[in-house]
PDB file of C-alpha atoms and ligand atoms in Angstrom:
ATOM      1  CA  MET F   1      -0.974  11.279 -20.381  1.00 97.00           C
ATOM      2  CA  LYS F   2      -2.974   8.747 -21.700  1.00 98.00           C
ATOM      3  CA  LEU F   3      -5.266   7.077 -19.972  1.00 98.00           C
ATOM      4  CA  CYS F   4      -5.304   3.033 -20.835  1.00 98.00           C
ATOM      5  CA  VAL F   5      -8.091   1.849 -20.155  1.00 98.00           C
ATOM      6  CA  ALA F   6      -7.488  -2.207 -19.288  1.00 98.00           C
ATOM      7  CA  LEU F   7      -9.913  -5.014 -20.355  1.00 97.00           C
ATOM      8  CA  ASP F   8     -10.429  -6.859 -18.454  1.00 95.00           C
ATOM      9  CA  MET F   9     -13.956  -8.244 -18.047  1.00 95.00           C
ATOM     10  CA  PRO F  10     -14.820 -11.946 -17.731  1.00 95.00           C
ATOM     11  CA  SER F  11     -15.925 -12.148 -21.000  1.00 97.00           C
ATOM     12  CA  ARG F  12     -15.289 -11.383 -24.665  1.00 97.00           C
ATOM     13  CA  ASP F  13     -19.123  -9.629 -24.446  1.00 97.00           C
ATOM     14  CA  GLU F  14     -18.541  -7.090 -21.116  1.00 97.00           C
ATOM     15  CA  ASN F  15     -14.785  -6.719 -22.772  1.00 97.00           C
ATOM     16  CA  LEU F  16     -16.736  -5.209 -26.161  1.00 97.00           C
ATOM     17  CA  ALA F  17     -20.447  -3.388 -24.191  1.00 97.00           C
ATOM     18  CA  LEU F  18     -17.440  -1.812 -22.474  1.00 98.00           C
ATOM     19  CA  VAL F  19     -15.481  -1.026 -25.954  1.00 98.00           C
ATOM     20  CA  ARG F  20     -18.895   0.647 -27.639  1.00 97.00           C
ATOM     21  CA  GLU F  21     -19.327   2.970 -23.987  1.00 97.00           C
ATOM     22  CA  LEU F  22     -15.797   4.379 -24.629  1.00 97.00           C
ATOM     23  CA  SER F  23     -16.504   4.787 -28.252  1.00 95.00           C
ATOM     24  CA  GLY F  24     -15.478   8.835 -29.441  1.00 94.00           C
ATOM     25  CA  LEU F  25     -12.742   8.924 -26.090  1.00 96.00           C
ATOM     26  CA  ASP F  26      -8.734   9.589 -26.614  1.00 96.00           C
ATOM     27  CA  VAL F  27      -8.295   6.489 -24.558  1.00 97.00           C
ATOM     28  CA  TRP F  28      -6.181   3.569 -25.095  1.00 98.00           C
ATOM     29  CA  LEU F  29      -7.928   0.023 -24.877  1.00 98.00           C
ATOM     30  CA  LYS F  30      -5.410  -2.946 -22.994  1.00 98.00           C
ATOM     31  CA  VAL F  31      -5.694  -6.409 -24.455  1.00 98.00           C
ATOM     32  CA  GLY F  32      -4.840  -9.486 -22.073  1.00 96.00           C
ATOM     33  CA  LEU F  33      -3.159 -12.606 -22.072  1.00 95.00           C
ATOM     34  CA  ARG F  34      -6.188 -13.666 -21.048  1.00 94.00           C
ATOM     35  CA  SER F  35      -8.833 -12.121 -23.714  1.00 96.00           C
ATOM     36  CA  PHE F  36      -6.120 -12.999 -26.610  1.00 97.00           C
ATOM     37  CA  LEU F  37      -6.168 -16.836 -25.710  1.00 97.00           C
ATOM     38  CA  ARG F  38     -10.153 -16.911 -25.600  1.00 96.00           C
ATOM     39  CA  ASP F  39     -11.239 -14.111 -27.872  1.00 97.00           C
ATOM     40  CA  GLY F  40      -8.002 -14.686 -30.331  1.00 97.00           C
ATOM     41  CA  ALA F  41      -6.423 -12.115 -32.323  1.00 96.00           C
ATOM     42  CA  GLY F  42     -10.062 -11.328 -34.212  1.00 96.00           C
ATOM     43  CA  ILE F  43     -10.900  -9.706 -31.036  1.00 97.00           C
ATOM     44  CA  LEU F  44      -7.916  -6.302 -31.766  1.00 97.00           C
ATOM     45  CA  SER F  45      -9.637  -5.706 -35.420  1.00 94.00           C
ATOM     46  CA  LYS F  46     -13.037  -6.399 -33.693  1.00 96.00           C
ATOM     47  CA  ILE F  47     -11.922  -3.646 -31.138  1.00 96.00           C
ATOM     48  CA  LYS F  48     -10.594  -1.559 -34.376  1.00 93.00           C
ATOM     49  CA  ASP F  49     -14.203  -1.035 -36.023  1.00 93.00           C
ATOM     50  CA  LEU F  50     -15.483  -0.395 -33.008  1.00 93.00           C
ATOM     51  CA  GLY F  51     -14.256   3.218 -32.981  1.00 86.00           C
ATOM     52  CA  GLY F  52     -10.348   3.644 -33.856  1.00 84.00           C
ATOM     53  CA  PHE F  53      -8.714   2.660 -30.844  1.00 95.00           C
ATOM     54  CA  LYS F  54      -5.471   2.212 -30.669  1.00 97.00           C
ATOM     55  CA  ILE F  55      -4.759  -0.595 -28.939  1.00 98.00           C
ATOM     56  CA  PHE F  56      -1.818  -2.277 -26.395  1.00 98.00           C
ATOM     57  CA  LEU F  57      -0.799  -5.811 -26.948  1.00 98.00           C
ATOM     58  CA  ASP F  58       0.145  -6.740 -23.261  1.00 98.00           C
ATOM     59  CA  LEU F  59       1.585 -10.391 -23.754  1.00 97.00           C
ATOM     60  CA  LYS F  60       5.219  -9.988 -21.937  1.00 97.00           C
ATOM     61  CA  LEU F  61       7.385 -11.621 -24.417  1.00 98.00           C
ATOM     62  CA  HIS F  62       9.968 -13.718 -22.529  1.00 97.00           C
ATOM     63  CA  ASP F  63      11.798 -16.417 -24.329  1.00 97.00           C
ATOM     64  CA  ILE F  64      14.578 -16.733 -26.645  1.00 98.00           C
ATOM     65  CA  PRO F  65      15.949 -13.834 -28.558  1.00 98.00           C
ATOM     66  CA  ASN F  66      15.483 -15.671 -31.687  1.00 98.00           C
ATOM     67  CA  THR F  67      11.991 -16.681 -30.345  1.00 98.00           C
ATOM     68  CA  MET F  68      11.269 -13.660 -29.198  1.00 98.00           C
ATOM     69  CA  ALA F  69      11.768 -11.820 -31.910  1.00 98.00           C
ATOM     70  CA  ASP F  70       9.679 -13.945 -34.234  1.00 98.00           C
ATOM     71  CA  ALA F  71       7.126 -13.216 -31.557  1.00 98.00           C
ATOM     72  CA  ALA F  72       6.948  -9.408 -32.259  1.00 98.00           C
ATOM     73  CA  GLU F  73       7.109  -9.525 -35.388  1.00 97.00           C
ATOM     74  CA  VAL F  74       3.659 -11.129 -36.026  1.00 97.00           C
ATOM     75  CA  ILE F  75       2.517  -9.059 -33.157  1.00 97.00           C
ATOM     76  CA  ALA F  76       3.429  -6.563 -34.949  1.00 96.00           C
ATOM     77  CA  GLY F  77       2.044  -7.847 -38.159  1.00 96.00           C
ATOM     78  CA  LEU F  78      -2.146  -7.764 -35.788  1.00 96.00           C
ATOM     79  CA  ASN F  79      -1.389  -3.268 -36.178  1.00 94.00           C
ATOM     80  CA  VAL F  80      -1.511  -3.240 -32.595  1.00 97.00           C
ATOM     81  CA  ASP F  81      -0.431   0.111 -31.152  1.00 98.00           C
ATOM     82  CA  MET F  82       1.167  -0.810 -28.134  1.00 98.00           C
ATOM     83  CA  ILE F  83       2.929  -3.909 -26.833  1.00 98.00           C
ATOM     84  CA  THR F  84       5.408  -5.442 -23.962  1.00 98.00           C
ATOM     85  CA  LEU F  85       8.490  -7.262 -22.739  1.00 98.00           C
ATOM     86  CA  HIS F  86      10.401  -8.900 -20.358  1.00 97.00           C
ATOM     87  CA  ALA F  87      13.104  -6.727 -19.556  1.00 97.00           C
ATOM     88  CA  SER F  88      14.912  -9.998 -17.591  1.00 95.00           C
ATOM     89  CA  ALA F  89      14.566 -11.652 -21.132  1.00 96.00           C
ATOM     90  CA  GLY F  90      17.935  -9.622 -21.432  1.00 97.00           C
ATOM     91  CA  GLU F  91      19.446  -7.159 -23.308  1.00 98.00           C
ATOM     92  CA  ARG F  92      20.574  -9.213 -26.395  1.00 98.00           C
ATOM     93  CA  ALA F  93      16.959 -10.414 -27.040  1.00 98.00           C
ATOM     94  CA  MET F  94      15.245  -7.022 -26.173  1.00 98.00           C
ATOM     95  CA  SER F  95      17.466  -5.695 -29.194  1.00 98.00           C
ATOM     96  CA  GLU F  96      16.890  -8.417 -31.559  1.00 98.00           C
ATOM     97  CA  VAL F  97      13.042  -7.782 -31.293  1.00 98.00           C
ATOM     98  CA  MET F  98      13.903  -3.920 -32.098  1.00 98.00           C
ATOM     99  CA  SER F  99      16.023  -4.462 -34.220  1.00 98.00           C
ATOM    100  CA  ARG F 100      13.359  -6.696 -36.097  1.00 98.00           C
ATOM    101  CA  LEU F 101      11.046  -4.719 -34.998  1.00 98.00           C
ATOM    102  CA  ASN F 102      12.694  -1.700 -36.698  1.00 98.00           C
ATOM    103  CA  ALA F 103      13.675  -3.038 -39.692  1.00 98.00           C
ATOM    104  CA  LEU F 104       9.170  -2.871 -41.139  1.00 97.00           C
ATOM    105  CA  PRO F 105       7.270  -0.309 -42.580  1.00 96.00           C
ATOM    106  CA  ARG F 106       5.415   0.179 -39.128  1.00 96.00           C
ATOM    107  CA  ARG F 107       6.493  -1.376 -35.798  1.00 98.00           C
ATOM    108  CA  PRO F 108       4.274  -0.813 -32.735  1.00 98.00           C
ATOM    109  CA  LEU F 109       5.781   0.877 -29.737  1.00 98.00           C
ATOM    110  CA  VAL F 110       7.853  -1.303 -26.903  1.00 98.00           C
ATOM    111  CA  LEU F 111       7.329  -2.266 -23.428  1.00 98.00           C
ATOM    112  CA  ALA F 112       9.417  -3.375 -21.121  1.00 98.00           C
ATOM    113  CA  VAL F 113       8.645  -4.879 -17.810  1.00 96.00           C
ATOM    114  CA  SER F 114      10.498  -3.802 -15.371  1.00 90.00           C
ATOM    115  CA  ALA F 115       9.944  -5.798 -12.193  1.00 83.00           C
ATOM    116  CA  LEU F 116       6.108  -6.794 -11.688  1.00 81.00           C
ATOM    117  CA  THR F 117       4.832  -5.763  -8.533  1.00 76.00           C
ATOM    118  CA  SER F 118       2.941  -8.104  -7.690  1.00 78.00           C
ATOM    119  CA  PHE F 119       6.761  -9.239  -6.435  1.00 83.00           C
ATOM    120  CA  LYS F 120       6.979  -9.093  -2.140  1.00 84.00           C
ATOM    121  CA  ALA F 121      11.022  -7.644  -1.814  1.00 86.00           C
ATOM    122  CA  ASP F 122      12.467 -10.561  -0.548  1.00 90.00           C
ATOM    123  CA  GLU F 123      10.793 -12.937  -3.260  1.00 90.00           C
ATOM    124  CA  PHE F 124      11.593 -10.490  -5.534  1.00 88.00           C
ATOM    125  CA  SER F 125      15.160 -10.913  -4.207  1.00 91.00           C
ATOM    126  CA  ALA F 126      15.505 -14.792  -3.915  1.00 92.00           C
ATOM    127  CA  VAL F 127      14.302 -15.054  -8.396  1.00 91.00           C
ATOM    128  CA  TYR F 128      16.903 -11.553  -8.706  1.00 91.00           C
ATOM    129  CA  ASN F 129      19.073 -11.292  -6.010  1.00 92.00           C
ATOM    130  CA  ASP F 130      18.671  -8.147  -5.459  1.00 92.00           C
ATOM    131  CA  SER F 131      16.342  -4.842  -4.204  1.00 92.00           C
ATOM    132  CA  VAL F 132      13.828  -3.770  -6.762  1.00 89.00           C
ATOM    133  CA  GLU F 133      14.497  -0.590  -6.951  1.00 91.00           C
ATOM    134  CA  ASN F 134      18.440  -1.664  -8.795  1.00 94.00           C
ATOM    135  CA  ALA F 135      16.832  -3.554 -10.551  1.00 94.00           C
ATOM    136  CA  VAL F 136      14.394  -1.743 -12.351  1.00 95.00           C
ATOM    137  CA  ARG F 137      16.936   0.664 -12.327  1.00 96.00           C
ATOM    138  CA  LYS F 138      19.665  -1.612 -14.804  1.00 97.00           C
ATOM    139  CA  PHE F 139      16.680  -3.080 -16.669  1.00 97.00           C
ATOM    140  CA  SER F 140      15.897   0.520 -17.484  1.00 98.00           C
ATOM    141  CA  LEU F 141      19.673   1.056 -18.397  1.00 98.00           C
ATOM    142  CA  SER F 142      19.388  -1.906 -20.149  1.00 98.00           C
ATOM    143  CA  ALA F 143      16.055  -1.904 -22.319  1.00 98.00           C
ATOM    144  CA  HIS F 144      16.844   1.771 -23.759  1.00 98.00           C
ATOM    145  CA  ARG F 145      20.442   0.781 -24.425  1.00 98.00           C
ATOM    146  CA  ALA F 146      18.347  -1.355 -26.975  1.00 98.00           C
ATOM    147  CA  GLY F 147      16.568   0.653 -27.954  1.00 98.00           C
ATOM    148  CA  VAL F 148      12.410  -0.280 -26.297  1.00 98.00           C
ATOM    149  CA  ASP F 149      10.495   2.868 -26.074  1.00 98.00           C
ATOM    150  CA  GLY F 150       9.774   2.833 -23.089  1.00 98.00           C
ATOM    151  CA  MET F 151       9.430   0.605 -19.531  1.00 98.00           C
ATOM    152  CA  VAL F 152       5.620  -0.894 -18.071  1.00 97.00           C
ATOM    153  CA  CYS F 153       6.358   0.604 -13.579  1.00 95.00           C
ATOM    154  CA  SER F 154       5.207   1.712 -10.641  1.00 91.00           C
ATOM    155  CA  VAL F 155       4.312   4.734 -10.294  1.00 93.00           C
ATOM    156  CA  PHE F 156       6.702   5.631  -7.946  1.00 91.00           C
ATOM    157  CA  GLU F 157       9.066   4.368 -10.244  1.00 93.00           C
ATOM    158  CA  SER F 158       8.930   6.723 -13.129  1.00 95.00           C
ATOM    159  CA  ALA F 159      10.198   9.563 -12.543  1.00 95.00           C
ATOM    160  CA  MET F 160      13.552   8.107 -11.199  1.00 96.00           C
ATOM    161  CA  ILE F 161      13.440   5.984 -15.078  1.00 97.00           C
ATOM    162  CA  LYS F 162      12.809   8.707 -16.782  1.00 97.00           C
ATOM    163  CA  MET F 163      16.289  10.356 -14.784  1.00 97.00           C
ATOM    164  CA  ALA F 164      17.733   7.639 -15.419  1.00 97.00           C
ATOM    165  CA  THR F 165      17.686   7.458 -19.206  1.00 98.00           C
ATOM    166  CA  SER F 166      15.913   9.935 -20.217  1.00 98.00           C
ATOM    167  CA  LYS F 167      12.588  12.375 -20.622  1.00 96.00           C
ATOM    168  CA  ASP F 168      11.556  11.257 -23.549  1.00 97.00           C
ATOM    169  CA  PHE F 169      11.889   7.073 -22.453  1.00 98.00           C
ATOM    170  CA  LEU F 170       8.756   6.373 -21.728  1.00 98.00           C
ATOM    171  CA  THR F 171       7.277   5.113 -18.515  1.00 98.00           C
ATOM    172  CA  LEU F 172       3.357   2.690 -18.232  1.00 98.00           C
ATOM    173  CA  THR F 173       2.025   3.269 -15.120  1.00 96.00           C
ATOM    174  CA  PRO F 174      -0.926   0.256 -13.762  1.00 93.00           C
ATOM    175  CA  GLY F 175      -2.044   0.663  -9.853  1.00 90.00           C
ATOM    176  CA  ILE F 176      -3.768   3.563 -10.446  1.00 92.00           C
ATOM    177  CA  ARG F 177      -6.939   4.706  -8.485  1.00 93.00           C
ATOM    178  CA  PRO F 178      -7.977   8.481  -9.762  1.00 92.00           C
ATOM    179  CA  PHE F 179      -9.372   9.395  -6.961  1.00 90.00           C
ATOM    180  CA  GLY F 180      -8.399   7.439  -4.256  1.00 84.00           C
ATOM    181  CA  GLU F 181     -10.805   4.804  -4.179  1.00 84.00           C
ATOM    182  CA  ASN F 182     -10.514   0.830  -3.034  1.00 84.00           C
ATOM    183  CA  ALA F 183      -6.946  -0.420  -4.368  1.00 83.00           C
ATOM    184  CA  ASN F 184      -8.464  -3.719  -4.639  1.00 84.00           C
ATOM    185  CA  ASP F 185      -5.676  -5.965  -4.345  1.00 80.00           C
ATOM    186  CA  GLN F 186      -2.933  -3.143  -5.818  1.00 77.00           C
ATOM    187  CA  SER F 187      -0.036  -2.730  -3.145  1.00 75.00           C
ATOM    188  CA  ARG F 188       1.134   0.552  -3.546  1.00 75.00           C
ATOM    189  CA  VAL F 189      -1.531   2.526  -5.368  1.00 83.00           C
ATOM    190  CA  ALA F 190      -1.578   6.307  -6.560  1.00 90.00           C
ATOM    191  CA  ASP F 191      -4.108   8.716  -7.565  1.00 93.00           C
ATOM    192  CA  LEU F 192      -4.111  11.074 -10.736  1.00 94.00           C
ATOM    193  CA  SER F 193      -1.906  13.320  -8.961  1.00 94.00           C
ATOM    194  CA  VAL F 194       1.099  11.605  -7.944  1.00 94.00           C
ATOM    195  CA  ALA F 195       0.800  10.301 -11.731  1.00 95.00           C
ATOM    196  CA  LYS F 196       1.357  14.230 -12.773  1.00 95.00           C
ATOM    197  CA  ARG F 197       3.822  14.290 -11.313  1.00 95.00           C
ATOM    198  CA  GLU F 198       6.151  11.771 -11.689  1.00 94.00           C
ATOM    199  CA  ASN F 199       5.544  12.142 -15.559  1.00 95.00           C
ATOM    200  CA  SER F 200       3.876   8.518 -16.327  1.00 97.00           C
ATOM    201  CA  ASP F 201       3.376   8.893 -19.530  1.00 98.00           C
ATOM    202  CA  PHE F 202       0.901   6.013 -20.145  1.00 98.00           C
ATOM    203  CA  ILE F 203      -1.572   4.867 -17.127  1.00 97.00           C
ATOM    204  CA  VAL F 204      -3.376   1.779 -16.697  1.00 97.00           C
ATOM    205  CA  ILE F 205      -6.582   1.549 -15.112  1.00 97.00           C
ATOM    206  CA  GLY F 206      -9.634  -1.545 -14.922  1.00 96.00           C
ATOM    207  CA  ARG F 207     -11.629  -1.794 -12.388  1.00 95.00           C
ATOM    208  CA  PRO F 208     -12.352   1.809 -11.450  1.00 96.00           C
ATOM    209  CA  ILE F 209     -14.048   2.437 -14.854  1.00 97.00           C
ATOM    210  CA  TYR F 210     -15.410  -0.846 -16.060  1.00 96.00           C
ATOM    211  CA  GLU F 211     -17.182  -1.683 -12.502  1.00 96.00           C
ATOM    212  CA  ALA F 212     -17.912   1.771 -12.075  1.00 96.00           C
ATOM    213  CA  GLN F 213     -21.322   2.467 -12.590  1.00 96.00           C
ATOM    214  CA  ASN F 214     -21.277   4.823 -14.990  1.00 97.00           C
ATOM    215  CA  PRO F 215     -18.088   4.021 -16.873  1.00 97.00           C
ATOM    216  CA  ARG F 216     -18.034   5.926 -19.175  1.00 98.00           C
ATOM    217  CA  GLU F 217     -18.205   9.175 -16.994  1.00 98.00           C
ATOM    218  CA  VAL F 218     -16.264   8.039 -14.991  1.00 97.00           C
ATOM    219  CA  ALA F 219     -13.324   8.466 -18.590  1.00 98.00           C
ATOM    220  CA  LYS F 220     -14.950  11.486 -18.852  1.00 98.00           C
ATOM    221  CA  LYS F 221     -13.227  13.344 -15.660  1.00 97.00           C
ATOM    222  CA  ILE F 222      -9.731  11.384 -15.613  1.00 97.00           C
ATOM    223  CA  LEU F 223      -9.968  12.821 -19.128  1.00 97.00           C
ATOM    224  CA  ALA F 224     -10.824  15.738 -17.857  1.00 97.00           C
ATOM    225  CA  GLN F 225      -8.155  16.062 -14.965  1.00 94.00           C
ATOM    226  CA  ILE F 226      -5.156  14.843 -17.429  1.00 91.00           C
TER     227      ILE F 226
HETATM  228  O1  LIG O   1      -8.315  -3.111 -12.285  1.00 54.68           O
HETATM  229  P1  LIG O   1      -6.889  -2.563 -12.076  1.00 54.68           P
HETATM  230  O2  LIG O   1      -7.117  -0.986 -12.775  1.00 54.68           O
HETATM  231  O3  LIG O   1      -5.914  -3.100 -11.059  1.00 54.68           O
HETATM  232  O4  LIG O   1      -6.237  -3.077 -13.578  1.00 54.68           O
HETATM  233  C1  LIG O   1      -4.235  -2.861 -13.627  1.00 54.68           C
HETATM  234  C2  LIG O   1      -5.026  -3.658 -14.896  1.00 54.68           C
HETATM  235  O5  LIG O   1      -2.567  -4.109 -15.103  1.00 54.68           O
HETATM  236  C3  LIG O   1      -4.501  -4.978 -15.278  1.00 54.68           C
HETATM  237  O6  LIG O   1      -4.683  -5.312 -16.168  1.00 54.68           O
HETATM  238  C4  LIG O   1      -3.443  -5.207 -14.313  1.00 54.68           C
HETATM  239  O7  LIG O   1      -3.046  -7.147 -14.668  1.00 54.68           O
HETATM  240  C5  LIG O   1      -2.219  -5.094 -14.726  1.00 54.68           C
HETATM  241  N1  LIG O   1      -0.700  -5.332 -14.427  1.00 54.68           N
HETATM  242  C6  LIG O   1      -0.514  -4.952 -12.889  1.00 54.68           C
HETATM  243  N2  LIG O   1       0.626  -4.567 -12.414  1.00 54.68           N
HETATM  244  C7  LIG O   1       1.717  -4.462 -12.909  1.00 54.68           C
HETATM  245  C8  LIG O   1       0.270  -4.929 -14.317  1.00 54.68           C
HETATM  246  C9  LIG O   1       0.585  -4.990 -14.834  1.00 54.68           C
HETATM  247  O8  LIG O   1      -1.704  -3.865 -12.435  1.00 54.68           O
HETATM  248  N3  LIG O   1       2.419  -4.840 -13.029  1.00 54.68           N
END
């Protein structure tokens, strides 16, 4: 299991200060849409320069197949290690992205977003006309057939997804409160023992680390546990 720290701080400087603080630790760093739009692609090389971290660029692509594949190819050129797309863009779109990326000498891991965890059950069925559980299973099967490397999902869906696809199909799970701390706005949170039990491959943690008095110590404590 790998720890991925979300760089969700309000400014570029605060994110970079956090990166410096984590230098030398075996963590991945997640750059999201806000930071990428505000700070530009230069933020990625800056982060790499600060400590050779693996970068997860979470832009959640969702468009027609050719446009997604074009975008994925550009992102692959940014030297990042993991990217995301929406499974609801469809199996053909995911396949087209994967065949384009597989033709490159080196490509990032690609994860598909199943159901956004912010959806309440009734909101979800209003959009997808399905239950979250059914949809996550269907999205996972289609992403697996399309050659995607794994899913972004709730920790409570991780084991089910692997069972339905393959144990090697990766899962990345946000909503982790490593030692049972404040859930903030997350609704279904889990601690490290649950993430381990559910075989999550990547856990994404933001606030429990960057809002701590000493983020480096918290990150080290998490790494020691996993
Ligand atoms: O601060 P916290 O640990 O809740 O941060 C979790 C990170 O994971 C945030 O960057 C959030 O946007 C992201 N995320 C999430 N739930 C999803 C997908 C991404 O919390 N379903």
